[in-house]
GROMACS .gro file of C-alpha atoms in nm:
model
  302
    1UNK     CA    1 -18.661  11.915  14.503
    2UNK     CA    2 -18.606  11.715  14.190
    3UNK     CA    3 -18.475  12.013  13.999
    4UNK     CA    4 -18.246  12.061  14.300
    5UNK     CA    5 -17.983  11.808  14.188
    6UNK     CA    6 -17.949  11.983  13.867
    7UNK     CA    7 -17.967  12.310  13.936
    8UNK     CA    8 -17.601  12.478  14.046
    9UNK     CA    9 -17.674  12.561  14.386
   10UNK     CA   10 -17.552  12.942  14.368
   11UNK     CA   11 -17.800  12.976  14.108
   12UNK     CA   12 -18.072  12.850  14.382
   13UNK     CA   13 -17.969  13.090  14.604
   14UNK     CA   14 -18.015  13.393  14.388
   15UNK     CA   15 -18.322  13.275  14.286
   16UNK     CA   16 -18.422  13.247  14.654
   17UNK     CA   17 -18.369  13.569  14.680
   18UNK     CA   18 -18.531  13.706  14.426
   19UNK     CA   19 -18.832  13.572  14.508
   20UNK     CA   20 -18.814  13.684  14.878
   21UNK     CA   21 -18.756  13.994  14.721
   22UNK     CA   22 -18.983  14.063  14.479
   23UNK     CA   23 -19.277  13.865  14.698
   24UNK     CA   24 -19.201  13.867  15.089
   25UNK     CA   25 -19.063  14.213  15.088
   26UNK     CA   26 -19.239  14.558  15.061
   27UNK     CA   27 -19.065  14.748  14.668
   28UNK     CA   28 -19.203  14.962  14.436
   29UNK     CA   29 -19.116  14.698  14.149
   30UNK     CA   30 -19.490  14.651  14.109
   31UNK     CA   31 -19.566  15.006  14.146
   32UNK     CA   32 -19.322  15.065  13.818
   33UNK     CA   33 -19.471  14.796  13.618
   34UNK     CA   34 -19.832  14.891  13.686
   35UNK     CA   35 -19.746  15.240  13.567
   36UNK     CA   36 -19.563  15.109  13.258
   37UNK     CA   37 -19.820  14.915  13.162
   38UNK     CA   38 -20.105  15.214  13.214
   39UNK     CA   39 -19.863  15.436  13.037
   40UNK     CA   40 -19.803  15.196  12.758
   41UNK     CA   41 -20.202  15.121  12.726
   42UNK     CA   42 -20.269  15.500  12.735
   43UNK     CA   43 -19.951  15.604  12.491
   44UNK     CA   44 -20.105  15.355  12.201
   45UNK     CA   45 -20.467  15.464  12.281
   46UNK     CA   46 -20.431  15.819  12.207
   47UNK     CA   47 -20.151  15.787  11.946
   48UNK     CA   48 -20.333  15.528  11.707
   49UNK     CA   49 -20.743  15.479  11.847
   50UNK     CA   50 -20.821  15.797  11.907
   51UNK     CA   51 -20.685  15.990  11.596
   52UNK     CA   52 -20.834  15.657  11.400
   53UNK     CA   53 -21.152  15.738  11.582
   54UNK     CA   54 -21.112  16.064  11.550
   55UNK     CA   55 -21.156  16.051  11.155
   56UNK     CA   56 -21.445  15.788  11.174
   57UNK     CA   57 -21.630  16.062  11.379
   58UNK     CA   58 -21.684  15.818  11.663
   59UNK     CA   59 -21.866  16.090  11.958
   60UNK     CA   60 -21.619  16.261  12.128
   61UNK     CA   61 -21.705  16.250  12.476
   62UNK     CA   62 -21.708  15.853  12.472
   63UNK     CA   63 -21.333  15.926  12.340
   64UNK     CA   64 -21.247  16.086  12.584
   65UNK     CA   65 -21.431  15.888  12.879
   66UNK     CA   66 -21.054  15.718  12.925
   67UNK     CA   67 -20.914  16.023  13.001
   68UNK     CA   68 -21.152  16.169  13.242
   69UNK     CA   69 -21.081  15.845  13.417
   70UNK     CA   70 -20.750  15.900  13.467
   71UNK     CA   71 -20.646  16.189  13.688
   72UNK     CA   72 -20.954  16.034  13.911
   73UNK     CA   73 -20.787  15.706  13.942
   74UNK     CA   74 -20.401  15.851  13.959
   75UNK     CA   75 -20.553  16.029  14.278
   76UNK     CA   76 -20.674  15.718  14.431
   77UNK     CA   77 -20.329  15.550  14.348
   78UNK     CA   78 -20.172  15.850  14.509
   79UNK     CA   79 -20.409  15.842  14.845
   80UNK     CA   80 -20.404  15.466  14.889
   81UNK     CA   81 -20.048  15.405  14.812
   82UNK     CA   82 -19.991  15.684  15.068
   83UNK     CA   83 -20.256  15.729  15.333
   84UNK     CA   84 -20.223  15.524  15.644
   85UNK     CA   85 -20.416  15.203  15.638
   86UNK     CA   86 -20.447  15.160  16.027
   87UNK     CA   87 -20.117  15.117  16.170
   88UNK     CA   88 -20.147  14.993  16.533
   89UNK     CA   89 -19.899  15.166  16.746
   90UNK     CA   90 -19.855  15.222  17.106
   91UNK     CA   91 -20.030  15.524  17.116
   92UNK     CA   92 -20.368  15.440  16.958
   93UNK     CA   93 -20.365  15.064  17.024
   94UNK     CA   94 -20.529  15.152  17.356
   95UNK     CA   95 -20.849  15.335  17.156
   96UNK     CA   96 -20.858  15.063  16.848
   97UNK     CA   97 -20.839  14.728  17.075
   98UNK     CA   98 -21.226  14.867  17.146
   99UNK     CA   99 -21.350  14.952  16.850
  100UNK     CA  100 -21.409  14.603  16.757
  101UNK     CA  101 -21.526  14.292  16.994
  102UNK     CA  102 -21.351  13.889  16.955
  103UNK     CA  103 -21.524  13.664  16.776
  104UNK     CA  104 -21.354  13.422  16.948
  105UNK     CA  105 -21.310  13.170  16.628
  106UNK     CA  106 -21.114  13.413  16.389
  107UNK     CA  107 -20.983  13.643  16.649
  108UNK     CA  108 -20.936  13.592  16.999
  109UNK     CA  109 -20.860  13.802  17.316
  110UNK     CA  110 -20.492  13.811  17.452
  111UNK     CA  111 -20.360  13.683  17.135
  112UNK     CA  112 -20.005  13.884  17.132
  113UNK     CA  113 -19.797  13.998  16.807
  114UNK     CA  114 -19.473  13.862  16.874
  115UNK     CA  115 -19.325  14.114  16.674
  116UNK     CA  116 -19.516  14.459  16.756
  117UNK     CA  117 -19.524  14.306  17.163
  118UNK     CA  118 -19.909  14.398  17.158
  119UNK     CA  119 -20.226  14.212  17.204
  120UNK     CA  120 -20.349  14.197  16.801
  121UNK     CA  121 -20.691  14.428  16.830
  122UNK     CA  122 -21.028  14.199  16.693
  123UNK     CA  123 -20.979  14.210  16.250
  124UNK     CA  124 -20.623  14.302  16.314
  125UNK     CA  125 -20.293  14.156  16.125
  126UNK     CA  126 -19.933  14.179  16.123
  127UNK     CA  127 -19.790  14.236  15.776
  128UNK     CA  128 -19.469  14.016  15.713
  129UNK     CA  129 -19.414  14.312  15.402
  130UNK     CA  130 -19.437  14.621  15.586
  131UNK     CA  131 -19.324  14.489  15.941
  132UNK     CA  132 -19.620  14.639  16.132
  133UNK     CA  133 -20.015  14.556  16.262
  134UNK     CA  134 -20.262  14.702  16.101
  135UNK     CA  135 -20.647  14.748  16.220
  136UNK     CA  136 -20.906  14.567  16.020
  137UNK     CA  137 -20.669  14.422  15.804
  138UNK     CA  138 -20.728  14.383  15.429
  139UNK     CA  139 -20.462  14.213  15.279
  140UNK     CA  140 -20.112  14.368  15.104
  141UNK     CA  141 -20.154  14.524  14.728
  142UNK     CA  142 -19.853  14.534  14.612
  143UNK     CA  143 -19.923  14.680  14.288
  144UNK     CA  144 -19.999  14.994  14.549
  145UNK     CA  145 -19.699  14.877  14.772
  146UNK     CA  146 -19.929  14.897  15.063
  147UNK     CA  147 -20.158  14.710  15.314
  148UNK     CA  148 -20.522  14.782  15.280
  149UNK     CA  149 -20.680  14.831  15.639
  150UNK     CA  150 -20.939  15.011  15.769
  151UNK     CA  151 -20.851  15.382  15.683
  152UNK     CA  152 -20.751  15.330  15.355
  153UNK     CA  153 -21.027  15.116  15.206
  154UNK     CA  154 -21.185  15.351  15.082
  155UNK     CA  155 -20.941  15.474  14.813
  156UNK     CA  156 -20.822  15.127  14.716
  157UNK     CA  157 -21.216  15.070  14.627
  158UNK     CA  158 -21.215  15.389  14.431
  159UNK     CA  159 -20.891  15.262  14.266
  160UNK     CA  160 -21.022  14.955  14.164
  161UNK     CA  161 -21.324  15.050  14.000
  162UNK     CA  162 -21.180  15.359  13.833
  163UNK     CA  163 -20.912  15.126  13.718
  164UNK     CA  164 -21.167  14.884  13.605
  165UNK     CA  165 -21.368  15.112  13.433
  166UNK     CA  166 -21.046  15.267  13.228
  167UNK     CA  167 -20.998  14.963  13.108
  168UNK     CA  168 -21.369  14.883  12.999
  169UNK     CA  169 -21.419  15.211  12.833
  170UNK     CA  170 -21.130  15.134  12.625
  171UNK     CA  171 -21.173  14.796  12.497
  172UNK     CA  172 -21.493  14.932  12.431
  173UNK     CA  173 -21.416  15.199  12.251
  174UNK     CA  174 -21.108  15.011  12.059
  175UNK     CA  175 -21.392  14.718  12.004
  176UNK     CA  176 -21.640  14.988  11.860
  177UNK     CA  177 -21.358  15.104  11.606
  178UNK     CA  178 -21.262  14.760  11.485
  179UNK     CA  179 -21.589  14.711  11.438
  180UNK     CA  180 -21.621  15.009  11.249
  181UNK     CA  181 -21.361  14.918  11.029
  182UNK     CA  182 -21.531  14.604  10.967
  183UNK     CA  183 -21.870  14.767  10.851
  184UNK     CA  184 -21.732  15.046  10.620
  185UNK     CA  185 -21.508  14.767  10.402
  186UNK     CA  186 -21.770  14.528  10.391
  187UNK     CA  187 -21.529  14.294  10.448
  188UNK     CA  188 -21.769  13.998  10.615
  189UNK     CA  189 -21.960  13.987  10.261
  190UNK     CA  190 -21.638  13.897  10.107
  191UNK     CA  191 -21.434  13.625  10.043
  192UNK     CA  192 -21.026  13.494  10.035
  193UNK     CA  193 -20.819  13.197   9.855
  194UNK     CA  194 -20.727  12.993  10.079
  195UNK     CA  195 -20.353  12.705  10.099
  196UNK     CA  196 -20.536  12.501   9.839
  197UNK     CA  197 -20.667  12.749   9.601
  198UNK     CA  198 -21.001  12.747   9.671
  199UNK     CA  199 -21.235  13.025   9.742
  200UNK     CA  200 -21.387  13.036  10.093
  201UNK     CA  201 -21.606  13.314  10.270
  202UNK     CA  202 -21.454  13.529  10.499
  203UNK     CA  203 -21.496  13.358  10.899
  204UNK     CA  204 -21.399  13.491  11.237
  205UNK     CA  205 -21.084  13.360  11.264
  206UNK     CA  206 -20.932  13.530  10.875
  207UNK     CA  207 -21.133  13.801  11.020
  208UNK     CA  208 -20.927  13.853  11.334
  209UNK     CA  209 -20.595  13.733  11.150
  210UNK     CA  210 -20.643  14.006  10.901
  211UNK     CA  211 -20.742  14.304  11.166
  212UNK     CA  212 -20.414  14.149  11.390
  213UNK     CA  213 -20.189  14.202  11.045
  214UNK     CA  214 -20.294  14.524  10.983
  215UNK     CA  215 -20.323  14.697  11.327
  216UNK     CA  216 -20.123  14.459  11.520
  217UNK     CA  217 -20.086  14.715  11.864
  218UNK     CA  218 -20.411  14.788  11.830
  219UNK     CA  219 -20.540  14.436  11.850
  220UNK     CA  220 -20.310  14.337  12.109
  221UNK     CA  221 -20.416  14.598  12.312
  222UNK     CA  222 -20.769  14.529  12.319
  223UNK     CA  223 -20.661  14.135  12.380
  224UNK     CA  224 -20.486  14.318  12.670
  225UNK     CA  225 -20.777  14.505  12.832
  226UNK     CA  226 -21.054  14.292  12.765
  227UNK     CA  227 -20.849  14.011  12.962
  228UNK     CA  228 -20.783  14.310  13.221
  229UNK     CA  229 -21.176  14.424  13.261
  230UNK     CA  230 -21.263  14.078  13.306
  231UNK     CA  231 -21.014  14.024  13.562
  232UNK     CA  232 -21.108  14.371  13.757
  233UNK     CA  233 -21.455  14.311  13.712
  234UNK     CA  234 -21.459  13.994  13.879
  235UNK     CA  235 -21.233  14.124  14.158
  236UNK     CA  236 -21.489  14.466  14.222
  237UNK     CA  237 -21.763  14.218  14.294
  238UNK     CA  238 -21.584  14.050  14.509
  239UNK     CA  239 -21.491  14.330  14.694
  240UNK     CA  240 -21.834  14.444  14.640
  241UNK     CA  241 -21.913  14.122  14.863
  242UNK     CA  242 -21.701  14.241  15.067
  243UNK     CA  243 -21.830  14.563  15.173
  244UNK     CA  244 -22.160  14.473  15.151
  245UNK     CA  245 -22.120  14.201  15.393
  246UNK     CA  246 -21.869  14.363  15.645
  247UNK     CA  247 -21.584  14.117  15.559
  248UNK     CA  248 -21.210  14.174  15.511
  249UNK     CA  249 -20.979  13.943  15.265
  250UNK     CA  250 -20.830  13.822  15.539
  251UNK     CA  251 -21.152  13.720  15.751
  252UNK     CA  252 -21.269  13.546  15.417
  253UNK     CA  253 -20.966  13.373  15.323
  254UNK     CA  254 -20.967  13.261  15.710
  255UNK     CA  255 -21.324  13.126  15.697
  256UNK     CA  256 -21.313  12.916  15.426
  257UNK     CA  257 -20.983  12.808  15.528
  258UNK     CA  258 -21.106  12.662  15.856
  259UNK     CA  259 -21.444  12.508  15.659
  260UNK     CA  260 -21.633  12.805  15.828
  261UNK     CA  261 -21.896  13.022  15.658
  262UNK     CA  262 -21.986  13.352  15.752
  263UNK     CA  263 -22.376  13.339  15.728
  264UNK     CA  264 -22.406  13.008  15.906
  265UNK     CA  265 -22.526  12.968  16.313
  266UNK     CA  266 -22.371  12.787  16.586
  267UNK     CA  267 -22.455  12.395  16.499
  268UNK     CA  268 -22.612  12.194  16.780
  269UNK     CA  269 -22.313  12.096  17.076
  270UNK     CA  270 -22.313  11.745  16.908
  271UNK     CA  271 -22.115  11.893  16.611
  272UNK     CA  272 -21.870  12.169  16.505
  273UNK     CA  273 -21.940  12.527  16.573
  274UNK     CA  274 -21.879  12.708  16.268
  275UNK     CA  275 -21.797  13.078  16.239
  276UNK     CA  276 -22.102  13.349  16.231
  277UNK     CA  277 -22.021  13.710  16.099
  278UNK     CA  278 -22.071  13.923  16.385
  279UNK     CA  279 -21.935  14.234  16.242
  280UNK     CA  280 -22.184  14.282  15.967
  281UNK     CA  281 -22.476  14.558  16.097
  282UNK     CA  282 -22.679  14.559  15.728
  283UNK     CA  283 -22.599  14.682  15.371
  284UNK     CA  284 -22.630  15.034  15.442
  285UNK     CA  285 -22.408  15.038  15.760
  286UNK     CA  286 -22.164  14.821  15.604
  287UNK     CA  287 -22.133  15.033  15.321
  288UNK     CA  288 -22.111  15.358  15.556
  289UNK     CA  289 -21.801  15.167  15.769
  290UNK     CA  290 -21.588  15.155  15.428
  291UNK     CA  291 -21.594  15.498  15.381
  292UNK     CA  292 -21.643  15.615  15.767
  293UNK     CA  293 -21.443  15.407  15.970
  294UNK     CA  294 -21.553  15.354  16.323
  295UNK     CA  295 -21.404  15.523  16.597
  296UNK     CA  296 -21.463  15.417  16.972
  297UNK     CA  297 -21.707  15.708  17.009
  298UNK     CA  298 -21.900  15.627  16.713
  299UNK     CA  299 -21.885  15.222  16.719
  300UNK     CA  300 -22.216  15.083  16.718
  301UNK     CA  301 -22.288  14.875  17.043
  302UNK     CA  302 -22.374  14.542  17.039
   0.00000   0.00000   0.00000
């Protein structure tokens, strides 16, 4: 608001929409920058680590651990970007409104999409992206410019870890030949002149400015996909958690949103009823929903 009144307003408006665009409507913008950057991690691997690596006789299948990876994880891209994640639809809405029973604090019966004209199924969602419902909703990726719902889980968890451990294997692998380097000059028992002409023993930090001078991509890149391991790591537990609990983004986000948690009982009447997790049938069964989604004929009854 305060930038407002010095901001030309056509210039507002174009940033409006640019935003709506890039963030409140489905594109493959994501999808392009994703496989940039994988390309562009991948292109500097092979052309400087691995022929560096290569001569230091580093063991060749942990080389080439990255690339096994890869055509595993492209066809988990290619099946969750693609695969239908549960779209509700006249036809089947009918079969999936069972499948699941109301809660009755996240989801309630004869709650009605005002967009799709259909009463929203129990874990169901519309997405404002892609315009439609979709059973046991997720949430959006859009770095696969899709929802993630119950028929598609699957793949985006096979994604995600594959992804995650691409990028592990090669920060560990560009780590290992850093460190390499390190060892064969000997260059921690040494020592540099420093601004004021005085001698000082090699530290960390001339350590790292040296290695950045003299393979500058190469330590970028491992800044790169160390940062990106942690980051994946920390989201495949959480969608670990997930599974292993029978909960969706959605129904998590929704919880905690409302000050509910999903492994607390009713209260007494003489205070708030919080929200119990009635979807969750053990580790094993959870685990076995992810990757076999229930139909009406095989739902468990409760």
């Amino acid at each position: 608001q305060v930038l407002s009144f010095v901001i030309p307003t056509e210039l507002q408006r174009m940033t409006q929409k640019v935003l709506h665009r890039l963030f409140h409507t489905r594109s493959c913008l994501f999808v392009v920058l994703h496989l940039a950057l994988q390309a562009a991690v991948y292109g500097e691997y092979t052309w400087e680590v691995f022929s560096y690596c290569w001569e230091l006789e580093i063991p060749i299948p942990l080389l080439l651990l990255p690339f096994l990876l890869l055509p595993a994880n492209m066809g988990c891209f290619v099946l969750c970007s693609r695969a239908d994640p549960g779209i509700i639809t006249k036809s089947n809405h009918a079969s999936l409104i069972k499948i699941y029973a109301y809660d009755a604090v996240l989801f309630r019966k004869g709650i009605v999409c005002p967009t799709c004209n259909m009463e929203k199924p129990a874990r169901s969602k519309h997405c404002g992206l892609c315009n439609i419902c979709v059973h046991r909703f997720d949430h959006h990726c859009v770095w696969v410019n899709n929802c993630i719902g119950a028929f598609n889980t699957k793949y985006f968890f096979l994604y995600l870890f594959t992804l995650t451990g691409m990028a592990a294997s090669i920060a560990l692998i560009t780590g290992a030949f850093l460190l390499q380097v390190v060892r064969l000059s000997n260059m921690m028992h040494g020592s540099y002149i420093d601004e004021q002409g005085q001698e000082q023993a090699v530290d960390i930090l001339f350590l790292v400015q040296h290695l950045f001078l003299t393979f500058p991509r190469i330590v970028f890149m491992l800044g790169f996909v160390v940062i990106l391991t942690l980051v994946l790591g920390a989201y495949c537990c959480f969608n670990l958690y997930l599974a292993l609990t029978n909960q969706t983004s959605n129904e998590w986000y929704k919880s905690r949103r409302v000050g509910c948690s999903p492994h607390v009982t009713a209260q007494p009447q003489d205070r708030r009823v919080v929200y119990k997790n009635i979807y969750s049938n053990g580790i094993w069964m959870n685990l076995k929903e992810i990757f076999k989604p229930l139909t009406v004929l095989g739902k468990k009854k409760r």
